[in-house]
GROMACS .gro file of C-alpha atoms in nm:
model
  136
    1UNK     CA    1  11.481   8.483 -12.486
    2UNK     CA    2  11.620   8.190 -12.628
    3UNK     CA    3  11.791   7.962 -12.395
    4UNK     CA    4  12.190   7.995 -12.568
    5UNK     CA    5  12.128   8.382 -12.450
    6UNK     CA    6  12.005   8.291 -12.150
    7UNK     CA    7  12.312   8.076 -12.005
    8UNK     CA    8  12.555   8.372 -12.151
    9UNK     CA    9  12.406   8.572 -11.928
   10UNK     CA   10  12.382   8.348 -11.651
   11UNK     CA   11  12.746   8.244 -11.691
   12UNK     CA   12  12.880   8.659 -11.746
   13UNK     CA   13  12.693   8.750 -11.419
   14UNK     CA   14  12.832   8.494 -11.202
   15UNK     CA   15  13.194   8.537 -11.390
   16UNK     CA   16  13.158   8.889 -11.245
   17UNK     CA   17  13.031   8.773 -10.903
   18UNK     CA   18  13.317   8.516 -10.850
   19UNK     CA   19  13.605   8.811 -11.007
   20UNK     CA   20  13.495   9.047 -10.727
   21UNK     CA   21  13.471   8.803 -10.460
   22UNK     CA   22  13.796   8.689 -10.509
   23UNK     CA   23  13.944   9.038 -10.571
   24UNK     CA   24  13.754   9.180 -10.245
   25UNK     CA   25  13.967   8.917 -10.038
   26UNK     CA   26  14.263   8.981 -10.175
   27UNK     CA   27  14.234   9.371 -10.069
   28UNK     CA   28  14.099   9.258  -9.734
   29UNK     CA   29  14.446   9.041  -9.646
   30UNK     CA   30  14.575   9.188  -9.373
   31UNK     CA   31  14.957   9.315  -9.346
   32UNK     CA   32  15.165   9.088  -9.355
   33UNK     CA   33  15.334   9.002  -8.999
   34UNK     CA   34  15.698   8.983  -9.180
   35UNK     CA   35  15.661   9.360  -9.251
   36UNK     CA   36  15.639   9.469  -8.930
   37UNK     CA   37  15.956   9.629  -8.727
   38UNK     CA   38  16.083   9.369  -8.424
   39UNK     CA   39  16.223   9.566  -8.157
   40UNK     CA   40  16.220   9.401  -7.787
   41UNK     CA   41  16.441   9.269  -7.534
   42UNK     CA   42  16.417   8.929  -7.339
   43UNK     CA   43  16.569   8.917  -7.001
   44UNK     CA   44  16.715   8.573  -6.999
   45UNK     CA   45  16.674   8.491  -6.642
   46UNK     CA   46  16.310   8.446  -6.730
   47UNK     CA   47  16.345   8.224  -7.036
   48UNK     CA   48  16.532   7.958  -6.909
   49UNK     CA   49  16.545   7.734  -7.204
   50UNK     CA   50  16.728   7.982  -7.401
   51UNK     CA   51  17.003   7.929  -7.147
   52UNK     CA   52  17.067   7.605  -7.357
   53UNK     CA   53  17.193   7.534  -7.666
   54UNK     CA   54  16.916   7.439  -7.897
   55UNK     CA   55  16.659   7.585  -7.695
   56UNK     CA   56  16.410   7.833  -7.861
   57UNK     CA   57  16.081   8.042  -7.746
   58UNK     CA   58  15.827   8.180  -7.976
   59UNK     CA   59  15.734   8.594  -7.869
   60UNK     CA   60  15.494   8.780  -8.095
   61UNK     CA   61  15.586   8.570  -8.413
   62UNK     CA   62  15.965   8.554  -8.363
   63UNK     CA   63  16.139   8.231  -8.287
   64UNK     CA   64  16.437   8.302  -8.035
   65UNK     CA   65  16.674   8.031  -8.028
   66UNK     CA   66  17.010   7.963  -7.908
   67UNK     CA   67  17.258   7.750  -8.138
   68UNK     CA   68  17.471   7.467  -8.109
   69UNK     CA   69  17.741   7.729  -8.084
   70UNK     CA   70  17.569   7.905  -7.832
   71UNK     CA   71  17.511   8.211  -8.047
   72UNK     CA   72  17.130   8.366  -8.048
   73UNK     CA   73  16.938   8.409  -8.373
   74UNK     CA   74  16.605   8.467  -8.437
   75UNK     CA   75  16.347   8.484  -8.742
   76UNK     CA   76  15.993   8.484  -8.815
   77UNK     CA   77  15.772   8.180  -8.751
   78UNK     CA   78  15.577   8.281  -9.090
   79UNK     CA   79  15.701   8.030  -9.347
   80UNK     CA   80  15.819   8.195  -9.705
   81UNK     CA   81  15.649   7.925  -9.824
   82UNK     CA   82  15.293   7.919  -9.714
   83UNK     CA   83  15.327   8.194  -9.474
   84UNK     CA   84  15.242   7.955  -9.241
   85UNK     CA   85  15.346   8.014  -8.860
   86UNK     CA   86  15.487   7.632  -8.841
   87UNK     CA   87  15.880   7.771  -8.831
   88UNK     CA   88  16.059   7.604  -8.532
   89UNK     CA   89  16.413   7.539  -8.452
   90UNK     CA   90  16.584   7.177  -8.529
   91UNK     CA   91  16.884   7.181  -8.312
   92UNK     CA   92  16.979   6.851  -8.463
   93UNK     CA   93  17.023   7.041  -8.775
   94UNK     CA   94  17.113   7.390  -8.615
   95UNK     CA   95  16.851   7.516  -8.887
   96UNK     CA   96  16.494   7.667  -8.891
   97UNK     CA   97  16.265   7.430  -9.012
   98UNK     CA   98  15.868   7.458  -9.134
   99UNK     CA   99  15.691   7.181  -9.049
  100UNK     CA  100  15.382   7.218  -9.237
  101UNK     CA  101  15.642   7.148  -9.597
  102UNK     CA  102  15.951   7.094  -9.501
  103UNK     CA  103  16.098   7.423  -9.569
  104UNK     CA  104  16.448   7.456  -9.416
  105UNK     CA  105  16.662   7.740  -9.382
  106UNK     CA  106  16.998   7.794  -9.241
  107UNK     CA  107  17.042   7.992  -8.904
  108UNK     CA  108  17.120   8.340  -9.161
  109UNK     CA  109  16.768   8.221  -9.330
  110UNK     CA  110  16.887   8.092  -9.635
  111UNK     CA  111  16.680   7.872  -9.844
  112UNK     CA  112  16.848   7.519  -9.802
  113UNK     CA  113  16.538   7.333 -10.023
  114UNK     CA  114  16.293   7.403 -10.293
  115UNK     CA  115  16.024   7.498 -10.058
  116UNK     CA  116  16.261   7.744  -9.887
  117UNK     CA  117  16.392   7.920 -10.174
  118UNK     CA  118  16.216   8.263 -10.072
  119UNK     CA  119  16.471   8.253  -9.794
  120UNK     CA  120  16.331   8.354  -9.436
  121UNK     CA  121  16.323   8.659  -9.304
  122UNK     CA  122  16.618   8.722  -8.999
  123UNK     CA  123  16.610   8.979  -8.738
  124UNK     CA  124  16.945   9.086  -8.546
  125UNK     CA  125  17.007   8.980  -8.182
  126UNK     CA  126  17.237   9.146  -7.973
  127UNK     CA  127  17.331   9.053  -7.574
  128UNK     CA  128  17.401   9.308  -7.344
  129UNK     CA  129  17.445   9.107  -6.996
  130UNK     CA  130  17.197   8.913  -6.907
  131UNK     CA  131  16.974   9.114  -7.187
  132UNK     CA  132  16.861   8.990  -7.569
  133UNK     CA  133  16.755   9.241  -7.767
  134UNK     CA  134  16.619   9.100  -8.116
  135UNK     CA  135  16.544   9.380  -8.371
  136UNK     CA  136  16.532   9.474  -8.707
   0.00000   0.00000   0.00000
């Protein structure tokens, strides 16, 4: 074998090895977190910085927080960016805000920069008494 055939070979095989590596762990990603229904209720007694304008709480990758207005909202901590979970609440700003690239959304999840132009993904909150229910 000549050594032109032999580094053909060589570089085919590992071509093939590296293709299915990379397409195994692409099937093995698990689901992604955004995709999943939100459905649960937060007795505010218990969370007392949501009793405060600005405050926020993080519960099973939803950020909970109460705006400047006093109104509740609440979206996923996994950046549309990245998918990152570094999504907090800048009450400064009464906007969601990545810190890993400064992605920024408004409090509907609206893109407000290029790194947040996938938007970020919302969930409904509704208070019944002393009861927040966030869903989807």
């Amino acid at each position: 074998m000549q050594r032109r055939d032999f580094l053909l070979r060589i570089s085919a095989g590992a071509a093939a090895g590296l293709a299915a590596t990379s397409l195994g762990s692409c099937l093995s990603q698990p689901e992604n977190p955004q995709n999943t229904p939100v459905d649960f209720t937060l007795d505010l007694s218990q969370f007392p910085q949501l009793n405060r304008t600005g405050g926020f709480l993080i519960k099973d990758n939803v950020l909970v927080a109460r705006t400047i207005q006093g109104d509740y909202v609440a979206a996923t901590v996994i950046c549309s960016h990245e998918q990152q979970r570094k999504v907090v609440y800048d009450d400064d700003k009464n906007q969601f805000h990545c810190t890993a690239h400064d992605a920024r959304f408004d409090s509907r999840g609206k893109g407000l920069n290029s790194n947040g132009k996938r938007n970020l993904t919302v969930y409904n909150t509704q208070l019944n008494g002393n009861d927040l229910r966030v869903y989807s």
